[in-house]
Amino acid sequence: EGGIMKPTKGAIWYTDNELDERIMLACQQQLVKGIGEENIVAVSRKPVKFGRQNIVIPLEKGWHTMFKQILAGLEALDTDIAFLTDHDVLYHPTHFDFIPPTNDNYYYNQNIWRVRVEDGFALYFEYHSGGCSNRELLIRHYRERIRQIEETLAKGETVRYSRTGLDAGTHNRPERIDDIKAKIWRSQFPNIDIRHKGNNTGSRWT
Protein backbone atom coordinates (compact mmCIF):
# COMPACT_ATOMS: atom_id res chain seq x y z
CA GLU A 1 0.00 0.00 0.00
CA GLY A 2 1.39 3.39 -0.97
CA GLY A 3 4.24 1.76 -2.92
CA ILE A 4 5.34 2.52 -6.45
CA MET A 5 3.52 0.49 -9.08
CA LYS A 6 5.82 -1.77 -11.07
CA PRO A 7 5.53 -1.42 -14.84
CA THR A 8 3.63 -4.22 -16.57
CA LYS A 9 5.52 -6.58 -18.88
CA GLY A 10 4.59 -8.48 -22.01
CA ALA A 11 6.33 -10.29 -24.85
CA ILE A 12 6.01 -10.33 -28.64
CA TRP A 13 6.90 -13.74 -30.08
CA TYR A 14 7.25 -13.78 -33.85
CA THR A 15 7.94 -16.57 -36.33
CA ASP A 16 8.20 -17.24 -40.06
CA ASN A 17 6.62 -20.70 -39.45
CA GLU A 18 9.62 -22.39 -41.06
CA LEU A 19 11.43 -23.45 -37.88
CA ASP A 20 11.88 -27.12 -36.96
CA GLU A 21 8.85 -27.97 -34.81
CA ARG A 22 10.96 -29.50 -32.02
CA ILE A 23 13.03 -26.34 -31.65
CA MET A 24 9.93 -24.13 -31.80
CA LEU A 25 8.13 -26.13 -29.11
CA ALA A 26 11.15 -26.10 -26.77
CA CYS A 27 11.52 -22.34 -27.17
CA GLN A 28 7.80 -21.75 -26.61
CA GLN A 29 7.81 -23.83 -23.43
CA GLN A 30 10.86 -21.97 -22.12
CA LEU A 31 9.29 -18.59 -22.91
CA VAL A 32 6.14 -19.51 -20.98
CA LYS A 33 8.29 -20.37 -17.96
CA GLY A 34 9.81 -16.91 -18.07
CA ILE A 35 6.85 -14.61 -18.61
CA GLY A 36 3.65 -16.67 -18.68
CA GLU A 37 1.55 -17.48 -21.74
CA GLU A 38 -1.08 -14.92 -20.73
CA ASN A 39 1.52 -12.18 -21.34
CA ILE A 40 2.56 -13.32 -24.84
CA VAL A 41 1.23 -12.12 -28.19
CA ALA A 42 2.28 -14.52 -30.95
CA VAL A 43 2.60 -13.19 -34.50
CA SER A 44 3.04 -15.64 -37.35
CA ARG A 45 2.60 -16.15 -41.09
CA LYS A 46 0.35 -19.15 -40.46
CA PRO A 47 -1.89 -19.86 -37.44
CA VAL A 48 -0.19 -21.17 -34.29
CA LYS A 49 -1.69 -22.22 -30.97
CA PHE A 50 0.47 -20.12 -28.71
CA GLY A 51 0.18 -17.04 -26.54
CA ARG A 52 -2.91 -15.25 -25.30
CA GLN A 53 -3.48 -14.09 -28.87
CA ASN A 54 -2.22 -15.15 -32.29
CA ILE A 55 -2.04 -12.54 -35.05
CA VAL A 56 -1.56 -14.00 -38.53
CA ILE A 57 0.15 -11.89 -41.22
CA PRO A 58 0.20 -14.14 -44.32
CA LEU A 59 2.91 -12.30 -46.24
CA GLU A 60 6.10 -13.48 -47.92
CA LYS A 61 8.98 -14.19 -45.55
CA GLY A 62 11.38 -11.26 -45.24
CA TRP A 63 12.52 -8.33 -43.13
CA HIS A 64 9.58 -6.14 -44.14
CA THR A 65 7.16 -8.84 -42.99
CA MET A 66 9.09 -9.32 -39.74
CA PHE A 67 8.88 -5.60 -38.95
CA LYS A 68 5.13 -5.70 -39.63
CA GLN A 69 4.83 -8.69 -37.31
CA ILE A 70 6.66 -6.87 -34.53
CA LEU A 71 4.52 -3.75 -34.91
CA ALA A 72 1.27 -5.73 -34.94
CA GLY A 73 2.32 -7.54 -31.77
CA LEU A 74 3.33 -4.32 -30.03
CA GLU A 75 0.01 -2.70 -30.90
CA ALA A 76 -1.89 -5.72 -29.56
CA LEU A 77 -0.04 -5.73 -26.23
CA ASP A 78 -1.36 -3.54 -23.43
CA THR A 79 1.73 -3.49 -21.21
CA ASP A 80 4.20 -0.75 -20.31
CA ILE A 81 7.24 -2.80 -21.30
CA ALA A 82 7.64 -5.10 -24.30
CA PHE A 83 10.18 -7.88 -24.75
CA LEU A 84 10.85 -8.82 -28.39
CA THR A 85 11.43 -12.58 -28.51
CA ASP A 86 12.67 -14.69 -31.41
CA HIS A 87 11.18 -18.10 -32.15
CA ASP A 88 14.54 -19.89 -31.91
CA VAL A 89 16.00 -18.53 -28.66
CA LEU A 90 15.75 -20.18 -25.24
CA TYR A 91 15.15 -17.27 -22.85
CA HIS A 92 16.17 -17.84 -19.26
CA PRO A 93 13.51 -16.65 -16.76
CA THR A 94 15.99 -14.08 -15.36
CA HIS A 95 15.86 -12.36 -18.76
CA PHE A 96 12.40 -11.12 -17.81
CA ASP A 97 13.49 -9.70 -14.45
CA PHE A 98 14.83 -6.65 -16.26
CA ILE A 99 13.00 -3.33 -16.04
CA PRO A 100 14.30 -0.56 -18.34
CA PRO A 101 15.59 2.28 -16.14
CA THR A 102 14.29 4.87 -18.64
CA ASN A 103 11.53 5.02 -21.24
CA ASP A 104 13.66 6.69 -23.91
CA ASN A 105 16.30 4.08 -24.75
CA TYR A 106 16.38 0.66 -26.42
CA TYR A 107 17.84 -2.10 -24.23
CA TYR A 108 19.42 -5.43 -25.16
CA ASN A 109 20.54 -8.39 -23.08
CA GLN A 110 24.17 -9.23 -23.84
CA ASN A 111 24.27 -12.44 -21.81
CA ILE A 112 23.62 -14.87 -24.64
CA TRP A 113 25.38 -17.90 -26.08
CA ARG A 114 25.08 -19.16 -29.63
CA VAL A 115 24.77 -22.95 -29.81
CA ARG A 116 25.00 -24.93 -33.06
CA VAL A 117 22.21 -27.46 -33.24
CA GLU A 118 24.17 -30.10 -35.23
CA ASP A 119 26.91 -30.68 -32.67
CA GLY A 120 26.35 -28.44 -29.64
CA PHE A 121 29.35 -26.20 -30.41
CA ALA A 122 28.87 -23.01 -28.40
CA LEU A 123 30.27 -19.50 -28.72
CA TYR A 124 29.93 -16.35 -26.64
CA PHE A 125 30.66 -12.88 -27.96
CA GLU A 126 29.13 -9.51 -27.20
CA TYR A 127 26.28 -8.59 -29.52
CA HIS A 128 22.83 -7.05 -29.24
CA SER A 129 20.04 -9.53 -28.60
CA GLY A 130 16.87 -9.93 -26.59
CA GLY A 131 15.41 -6.45 -26.97
CA CYS A 132 13.29 -4.89 -24.22
CA SER A 133 12.03 -1.30 -24.12
CA ASN A 134 9.08 0.92 -23.41
CA ARG A 135 6.30 -0.38 -25.67
CA GLU A 136 5.22 3.04 -26.97
CA LEU A 137 8.82 3.87 -27.88
CA LEU A 138 9.07 0.65 -29.90
CA ILE A 139 5.74 1.30 -31.61
CA ARG A 140 6.97 4.70 -32.81
CA HIS A 141 10.20 3.15 -34.08
CA TYR A 142 8.56 0.36 -36.07
CA ARG A 143 5.81 2.58 -37.49
CA GLU A 144 8.48 4.92 -38.84
CA ARG A 145 10.65 2.05 -40.10
CA ILE A 146 7.74 0.53 -42.02
CA ARG A 147 6.70 3.95 -43.36
CA GLN A 148 10.20 4.49 -44.76
CA ILE A 149 10.33 1.02 -46.32
CA GLU A 150 6.94 1.44 -47.99
CA GLU A 151 7.83 4.93 -49.20
CA THR A 152 10.95 3.49 -50.86
CA LEU A 153 8.96 0.64 -52.43
CA ALA A 154 6.31 3.07 -53.70
CA LYS A 155 9.05 4.89 -55.61
CA GLY A 156 9.97 1.62 -57.31
CA GLU A 157 13.31 1.52 -55.50
CA THR A 158 14.93 -1.46 -53.80
CA VAL A 159 15.11 -1.53 -50.01
CA ARG A 160 18.59 -2.55 -48.91
CA TYR A 161 18.86 -4.24 -45.54
CA SER A 162 22.07 -4.59 -43.58
CA ARG A 163 22.40 -7.64 -41.34
CA THR A 164 24.09 -5.41 -38.79
CA GLY A 165 21.87 -2.81 -37.23
CA LEU A 166 18.49 -4.40 -37.92
CA ASP A 167 17.61 -3.91 -34.24
CA ALA A 168 16.46 -0.49 -33.04
CA GLY A 169 19.25 1.88 -32.03
CA THR A 170 22.15 -0.41 -32.92
CA HIS A 171 23.88 1.60 -35.64
CA ASN A 172 24.77 5.18 -36.58
CA ARG A 173 24.46 4.95 -40.35
CA PRO A 174 22.56 7.73 -42.19
CA GLU A 175 19.60 5.39 -42.78
CA ARG A 176 18.97 4.96 -39.05
CA ILE A 177 15.37 5.49 -37.95
CA ASP A 178 16.13 7.80 -35.03
CA ASP A 179 18.97 9.01 -32.82
CA ILE A 180 17.96 6.95 -29.79
CA LYS A 181 20.85 4.76 -28.66
CA ALA A 182 20.90 1.12 -27.66
CA LYS A 183 22.01 0.23 -24.15
CA ILE A 184 22.78 -3.16 -22.69
CA TRP A 185 22.03 -5.23 -19.65
CA ARG A 186 23.06 -8.70 -18.62
CA SER A 187 20.61 -11.20 -17.12
CA GLN A 188 21.74 -13.33 -14.20
CA PHE A 189 21.83 -16.43 -16.42
CA PRO A 190 22.34 -16.54 -20.19
CA ASN A 191 19.91 -17.05 -23.03
CA ILE A 192 20.68 -19.61 -25.73
CA ASP A 193 20.47 -18.61 -29.39
CA ILE A 194 19.94 -21.88 -31.28
CA ARG A 195 21.78 -21.81 -34.60
CA HIS A 196 20.19 -23.98 -37.29
CA LYS A 197 19.87 -24.04 -41.07
CA GLY A 198 17.15 -21.40 -41.24
CA ASN A 199 18.42 -18.52 -39.07
CA ASN A 200 17.60 -15.04 -40.41
CA THR A 201 20.99 -13.72 -39.36
CA GLY A 202 24.38 -15.18 -40.15
CA SER A 203 26.36 -17.28 -37.70
CA ARG A 204 29.85 -16.59 -36.49
CA TRP A 205 31.94 -19.39 -34.97
CA THR A 206 35.35 -17.80 -34.29
mmCIF file of C-alpha atoms in Angstrom:
data_model
loop_
_atom_site.group_PDB
_atom_site.id
_atom_site.type_symbol
_atom_site.label_atom_id
_atom_site.label_comp_id
_atom_site.label_asym_id
_atom_site.label_seq_id
_atom_site.Cartn_x
_atom_site.Cartn_y
_atom_site.Cartn_z
ATOM 1 C CA GLU A 1 0.000 0.000 0.000
ATOM 2 C CA GLY A 2 1.391 3.390 -0.974
ATOM 3 C CA GLY A 3 4.244 1.759 -2.917
ATOM 4 C CA ILE A 4 5.340 2.519 -6.448
ATOM 5 C CA MET A 5 3.517 0.487 -9.080
ATOM 6 C CA LYS A 6 5.825 -1.770 -11.066
ATOM 7 C CA PRO A 7 5.531 -1.422 -14.844
ATOM 8 C CA THR A 8 3.633 -4.223 -16.566
ATOM 9 C CA LYS A 9 5.523 -6.584 -18.884
ATOM 10 C CA GLY A 10 4.587 -8.482 -22.014
ATOM 11 C CA ALA A 11 6.334 -10.290 -24.854
ATOM 12 C CA ILE A 12 6.013 -10.328 -28.637
ATOM 13 C CA TRP A 13 6.900 -13.737 -30.078
ATOM 14 C CA TYR A 14 7.246 -13.778 -33.847
ATOM 15 C CA THR A 15 7.936 -16.567 -36.326
ATOM 16 C CA ASP A 16 8.196 -17.235 -40.059
ATOM 17 C CA ASN A 17 6.622 -20.696 -39.455
ATOM 18 C CA GLU A 18 9.623 -22.393 -41.064
ATOM 19 C CA LEU A 19 11.427 -23.446 -37.877
ATOM 20 C CA ASP A 20 11.876 -27.116 -36.962
ATOM 21 C CA GLU A 21 8.851 -27.968 -34.808
ATOM 22 C CA ARG A 22 10.955 -29.505 -32.019
ATOM 23 C CA ILE A 23 13.028 -26.340 -31.652
ATOM 24 C CA MET A 24 9.931 -24.129 -31.797
ATOM 25 C CA LEU A 25 8.125 -26.129 -29.106
ATOM 26 C CA ALA A 26 11.146 -26.101 -26.772
ATOM 27 C CA CYS A 27 11.524 -22.337 -27.166
ATOM 28 C CA GLN A 28 7.803 -21.753 -26.612
ATOM 29 C CA GLN A 29 7.812 -23.835 -23.434
ATOM 30 C CA GLN A 30 10.856 -21.966 -22.122
ATOM 31 C CA LEU A 31 9.286 -18.592 -22.912
ATOM 32 C CA VAL A 32 6.137 -19.511 -20.984
ATOM 33 C CA LYS A 33 8.293 -20.366 -17.956
ATOM 34 C CA GLY A 34 9.813 -16.910 -18.071
ATOM 35 C CA ILE A 35 6.848 -14.606 -18.607
ATOM 36 C CA GLY A 36 3.655 -16.673 -18.681
ATOM 37 C CA GLU A 37 1.550 -17.485 -21.740
ATOM 38 C CA GLU A 38 -1.080 -14.924 -20.727
ATOM 39 C CA ASN A 39 1.519 -12.184 -21.341
ATOM 40 C CA ILE A 40 2.558 -13.317 -24.836
ATOM 41 C CA VAL A 41 1.235 -12.119 -28.189
ATOM 42 C CA ALA A 42 2.281 -14.525 -30.951
ATOM 43 C CA VAL A 43 2.596 -13.193 -34.500
ATOM 44 C CA SER A 44 3.038 -15.636 -37.351
ATOM 45 C CA ARG A 45 2.605 -16.146 -41.092
ATOM 46 C CA LYS A 46 0.352 -19.151 -40.457
ATOM 47 C CA PRO A 47 -1.894 -19.858 -37.442
ATOM 48 C CA VAL A 48 -0.192 -21.171 -34.290
ATOM 49 C CA LYS A 49 -1.687 -22.223 -30.967
ATOM 50 C CA PHE A 50 0.470 -20.116 -28.709
ATOM 51 C CA GLY A 51 0.176 -17.039 -26.538
ATOM 52 C CA ARG A 52 -2.908 -15.249 -25.297
ATOM 53 C CA GLN A 53 -3.484 -14.094 -28.875
ATOM 54 C CA ASN A 54 -2.219 -15.146 -32.291
ATOM 55 C CA ILE A 55 -2.037 -12.544 -35.046
ATOM 56 C CA VAL A 56 -1.561 -13.996 -38.532
ATOM 57 C CA ILE A 57 0.151 -11.886 -41.222
ATOM 58 C CA PRO A 58 0.200 -14.138 -44.322
ATOM 59 C CA LEU A 59 2.909 -12.300 -46.237
ATOM 60 C CA GLU A 60 6.096 -13.480 -47.916
ATOM 61 C CA LYS A 61 8.980 -14.192 -45.553
ATOM 62 C CA GLY A 62 11.375 -11.258 -45.242
ATOM 63 C CA TRP A 63 12.523 -8.329 -43.129
ATOM 64 C CA HIS A 64 9.578 -6.140 -44.144
ATOM 65 C CA THR A 65 7.160 -8.837 -42.988
ATOM 66 C CA MET A 66 9.087 -9.318 -39.744
ATOM 67 C CA PHE A 67 8.883 -5.600 -38.954
ATOM 68 C CA LYS A 68 5.129 -5.703 -39.630
ATOM 69 C CA GLN A 69 4.826 -8.688 -37.306
ATOM 70 C CA ILE A 70 6.657 -6.871 -34.531
ATOM 71 C CA LEU A 71 4.516 -3.754 -34.906
ATOM 72 C CA ALA A 72 1.268 -5.732 -34.936
ATOM 73 C CA GLY A 73 2.319 -7.539 -31.771
ATOM 74 C CA LEU A 74 3.328 -4.317 -30.029
ATOM 75 C CA GLU A 75 0.008 -2.697 -30.898
ATOM 76 C CA ALA A 76 -1.894 -5.724 -29.556
ATOM 77 C CA LEU A 77 -0.043 -5.727 -26.230
ATOM 78 C CA ASP A 78 -1.364 -3.541 -23.427
ATOM 79 C CA THR A 79 1.729 -3.494 -21.207
ATOM 80 C CA ASP A 80 4.201 -0.751 -20.306
ATOM 81 C CA ILE A 81 7.242 -2.796 -21.304
ATOM 82 C CA ALA A 82 7.635 -5.101 -24.302
ATOM 83 C CA PHE A 83 10.181 -7.885 -24.752
ATOM 84 C CA LEU A 84 10.851 -8.822 -28.391
ATOM 85 C CA THR A 85 11.429 -12.575 -28.508
ATOM 86 C CA ASP A 86 12.670 -14.688 -31.410
ATOM 87 C CA HIS A 87 11.178 -18.096 -32.146
ATOM 88 C CA ASP A 88 14.540 -19.889 -31.911
ATOM 89 C CA VAL A 89 15.995 -18.534 -28.660
ATOM 90 C CA LEU A 90 15.746 -20.178 -25.235
ATOM 91 C CA TYR A 91 15.150 -17.269 -22.853
ATOM 92 C CA HIS A 92 16.167 -17.837 -19.257
ATOM 93 C CA PRO A 93 13.513 -16.647 -16.758
ATOM 94 C CA THR A 94 15.987 -14.083 -15.356
ATOM 95 C CA HIS A 95 15.862 -12.355 -18.757
ATOM 96 C CA PHE A 96 12.399 -11.120 -17.809
ATOM 97 C CA ASP A 97 13.492 -9.705 -14.445
ATOM 98 C CA PHE A 98 14.835 -6.652 -16.260
ATOM 99 C CA ILE A 99 13.002 -3.331 -16.043
ATOM 100 C CA PRO A 100 14.300 -0.557 -18.344
ATOM 101 C CA PRO A 101 15.589 2.277 -16.144
ATOM 102 C CA THR A 102 14.291 4.873 -18.637
ATOM 103 C CA ASN A 103 11.530 5.018 -21.238
ATOM 104 C CA ASP A 104 13.664 6.687 -23.910
ATOM 105 C CA ASN A 105 16.301 4.082 -24.748
ATOM 106 C CA TYR A 106 16.383 0.662 -26.418
ATOM 107 C CA TYR A 107 17.837 -2.096 -24.227
ATOM 108 C CA TYR A 108 19.416 -5.426 -25.157
ATOM 109 C CA ASN A 109 20.536 -8.394 -23.083
ATOM 110 C CA GLN A 110 24.168 -9.229 -23.836
ATOM 111 C CA ASN A 111 24.265 -12.436 -21.807
ATOM 112 C CA ILE A 112 23.616 -14.869 -24.640
ATOM 113 C CA TRP A 113 25.376 -17.901 -26.079
ATOM 114 C CA ARG A 114 25.081 -19.163 -29.635
ATOM 115 C CA VAL A 115 24.766 -22.948 -29.811
ATOM 116 C CA ARG A 116 25.002 -24.928 -33.058
ATOM 117 C CA VAL A 117 22.212 -27.465 -33.242
ATOM 118 C CA GLU A 118 24.166 -30.103 -35.229
ATOM 119 C CA ASP A 119 26.914 -30.677 -32.673
ATOM 120 C CA GLY A 120 26.349 -28.436 -29.645
ATOM 121 C CA PHE A 121 29.349 -26.196 -30.415
ATOM 122 C CA ALA A 122 28.868 -23.006 -28.398
ATOM 123 C CA LEU A 123 30.267 -19.500 -28.719
ATOM 124 C CA TYR A 124 29.929 -16.350 -26.642
ATOM 125 C CA PHE A 125 30.660 -12.880 -27.957
ATOM 126 C CA GLU A 126 29.133 -9.507 -27.202
ATOM 127 C CA TYR A 127 26.282 -8.586 -29.519
ATOM 128 C CA HIS A 128 22.825 -7.048 -29.236
ATOM 129 C CA SER A 129 20.035 -9.531 -28.597
ATOM 130 C CA GLY A 130 16.868 -9.927 -26.586
ATOM 131 C CA GLY A 131 15.411 -6.447 -26.975
ATOM 132 C CA CYS A 132 13.289 -4.889 -24.224
ATOM 133 C CA SER A 133 12.026 -1.299 -24.124
ATOM 134 C CA ASN A 134 9.077 0.918 -23.406
ATOM 135 C CA ARG A 135 6.298 -0.375 -25.665
ATOM 136 C CA GLU A 136 5.223 3.044 -26.972
ATOM 137 C CA LEU A 137 8.824 3.865 -27.883
ATOM 138 C CA LEU A 138 9.074 0.651 -29.900
ATOM 139 C CA ILE A 139 5.744 1.301 -31.606
ATOM 140 C CA ARG A 140 6.966 4.698 -32.807
ATOM 141 C CA HIS A 141 10.198 3.150 -34.075
ATOM 142 C CA TYR A 142 8.558 0.361 -36.072
ATOM 143 C CA ARG A 143 5.812 2.581 -37.485
ATOM 144 C CA GLU A 144 8.477 4.917 -38.844
ATOM 145 C CA ARG A 145 10.649 2.054 -40.098
ATOM 146 C CA ILE A 146 7.743 0.528 -42.016
ATOM 147 C CA ARG A 147 6.704 3.950 -43.356
ATOM 148 C CA GLN A 148 10.204 4.492 -44.760
ATOM 149 C CA ILE A 149 10.326 1.024 -46.320
ATOM 150 C CA GLU A 150 6.940 1.443 -47.987
ATOM 151 C CA GLU A 151 7.825 4.933 -49.203
ATOM 152 C CA THR A 152 10.951 3.494 -50.864
ATOM 153 C CA LEU A 153 8.961 0.638 -52.427
ATOM 154 C CA ALA A 154 6.310 3.072 -53.696
ATOM 155 C CA LYS A 155 9.050 4.890 -55.613
ATOM 156 C CA GLY A 156 9.968 1.625 -57.308
ATOM 157 C CA GLU A 157 13.311 1.524 -55.497
ATOM 158 C CA THR A 158 14.929 -1.456 -53.796
ATOM 159 C CA VAL A 159 15.110 -1.528 -50.010
ATOM 160 C CA ARG A 160 18.592 -2.545 -48.914
ATOM 161 C CA TYR A 161 18.857 -4.236 -45.544
ATOM 162 C CA SER A 162 22.068 -4.591 -43.576
ATOM 163 C CA ARG A 163 22.402 -7.640 -41.336
ATOM 164 C CA THR A 164 24.087 -5.405 -38.791
ATOM 165 C CA GLY A 165 21.874 -2.810 -37.228
ATOM 166 C CA LEU A 166 18.490 -4.397 -37.916
ATOM 167 C CA ASP A 167 17.605 -3.911 -34.245
ATOM 168 C CA ALA A 168 16.464 -0.493 -33.042
ATOM 169 C CA GLY A 169 19.249 1.884 -32.030
ATOM 170 C CA THR A 170 22.147 -0.412 -32.919
ATOM 171 C CA HIS A 171 23.880 1.595 -35.638
ATOM 172 C CA ASN A 172 24.773 5.179 -36.578
ATOM 173 C CA ARG A 173 24.461 4.946 -40.350
ATOM 174 C CA PRO A 174 22.560 7.731 -42.187
ATOM 175 C CA GLU A 175 19.600 5.386 -42.779
ATOM 176 C CA ARG A 176 18.971 4.955 -39.047
ATOM 177 C CA ILE A 177 15.373 5.491 -37.951
ATOM 178 C CA ASP A 178 16.129 7.802 -35.028
ATOM 179 C CA ASP A 179 18.971 9.007 -32.819
ATOM 180 C CA ILE A 180 17.964 6.947 -29.793
ATOM 181 C CA LYS A 181 20.852 4.759 -28.661
ATOM 182 C CA ALA A 182 20.895 1.118 -27.661
ATOM 183 C CA LYS A 183 22.008 0.225 -24.150
ATOM 184 C CA ILE A 184 22.783 -3.160 -22.694
ATOM 185 C CA TRP A 185 22.033 -5.230 -19.646
ATOM 186 C CA ARG A 186 23.059 -8.705 -18.619
ATOM 187 C CA SER A 187 20.611 -11.197 -17.125
ATOM 188 C CA GLN A 188 21.742 -13.334 -14.200
ATOM 189 C CA PHE A 189 21.826 -16.434 -16.423
ATOM 190 C CA PRO A 190 22.344 -16.545 -20.195
ATOM 191 C CA ASN A 191 19.909 -17.045 -23.031
ATOM 192 C CA ILE A 192 20.683 -19.613 -25.734
ATOM 193 C CA ASP A 193 20.472 -18.611 -29.386
ATOM 194 C CA ILE A 194 19.941 -21.875 -31.284
ATOM 195 C CA ARG A 195 21.779 -21.807 -34.600
ATOM 196 C CA HIS A 196 20.193 -23.975 -37.293
ATOM 197 C CA LYS A 197 19.871 -24.037 -41.068
ATOM 198 C CA GLY A 198 17.154 -21.396 -41.240
ATOM 199 C CA ASN A 199 18.422 -18.517 -39.069
ATOM 200 C CA ASN A 200 17.599 -15.044 -40.412
ATOM 201 C CA THR A 201 20.989 -13.719 -39.364
ATOM 202 C CA GLY A 202 24.378 -15.184 -40.153
ATOM 203 C CA SER A 203 26.356 -17.280 -37.703
ATOM 204 C CA ARG A 204 29.854 -16.595 -36.488
ATOM 205 C CA TRP A 205 31.945 -19.387 -34.975
ATOM 206 C CA THR A 206 35.349 -17.801 -34.285
#
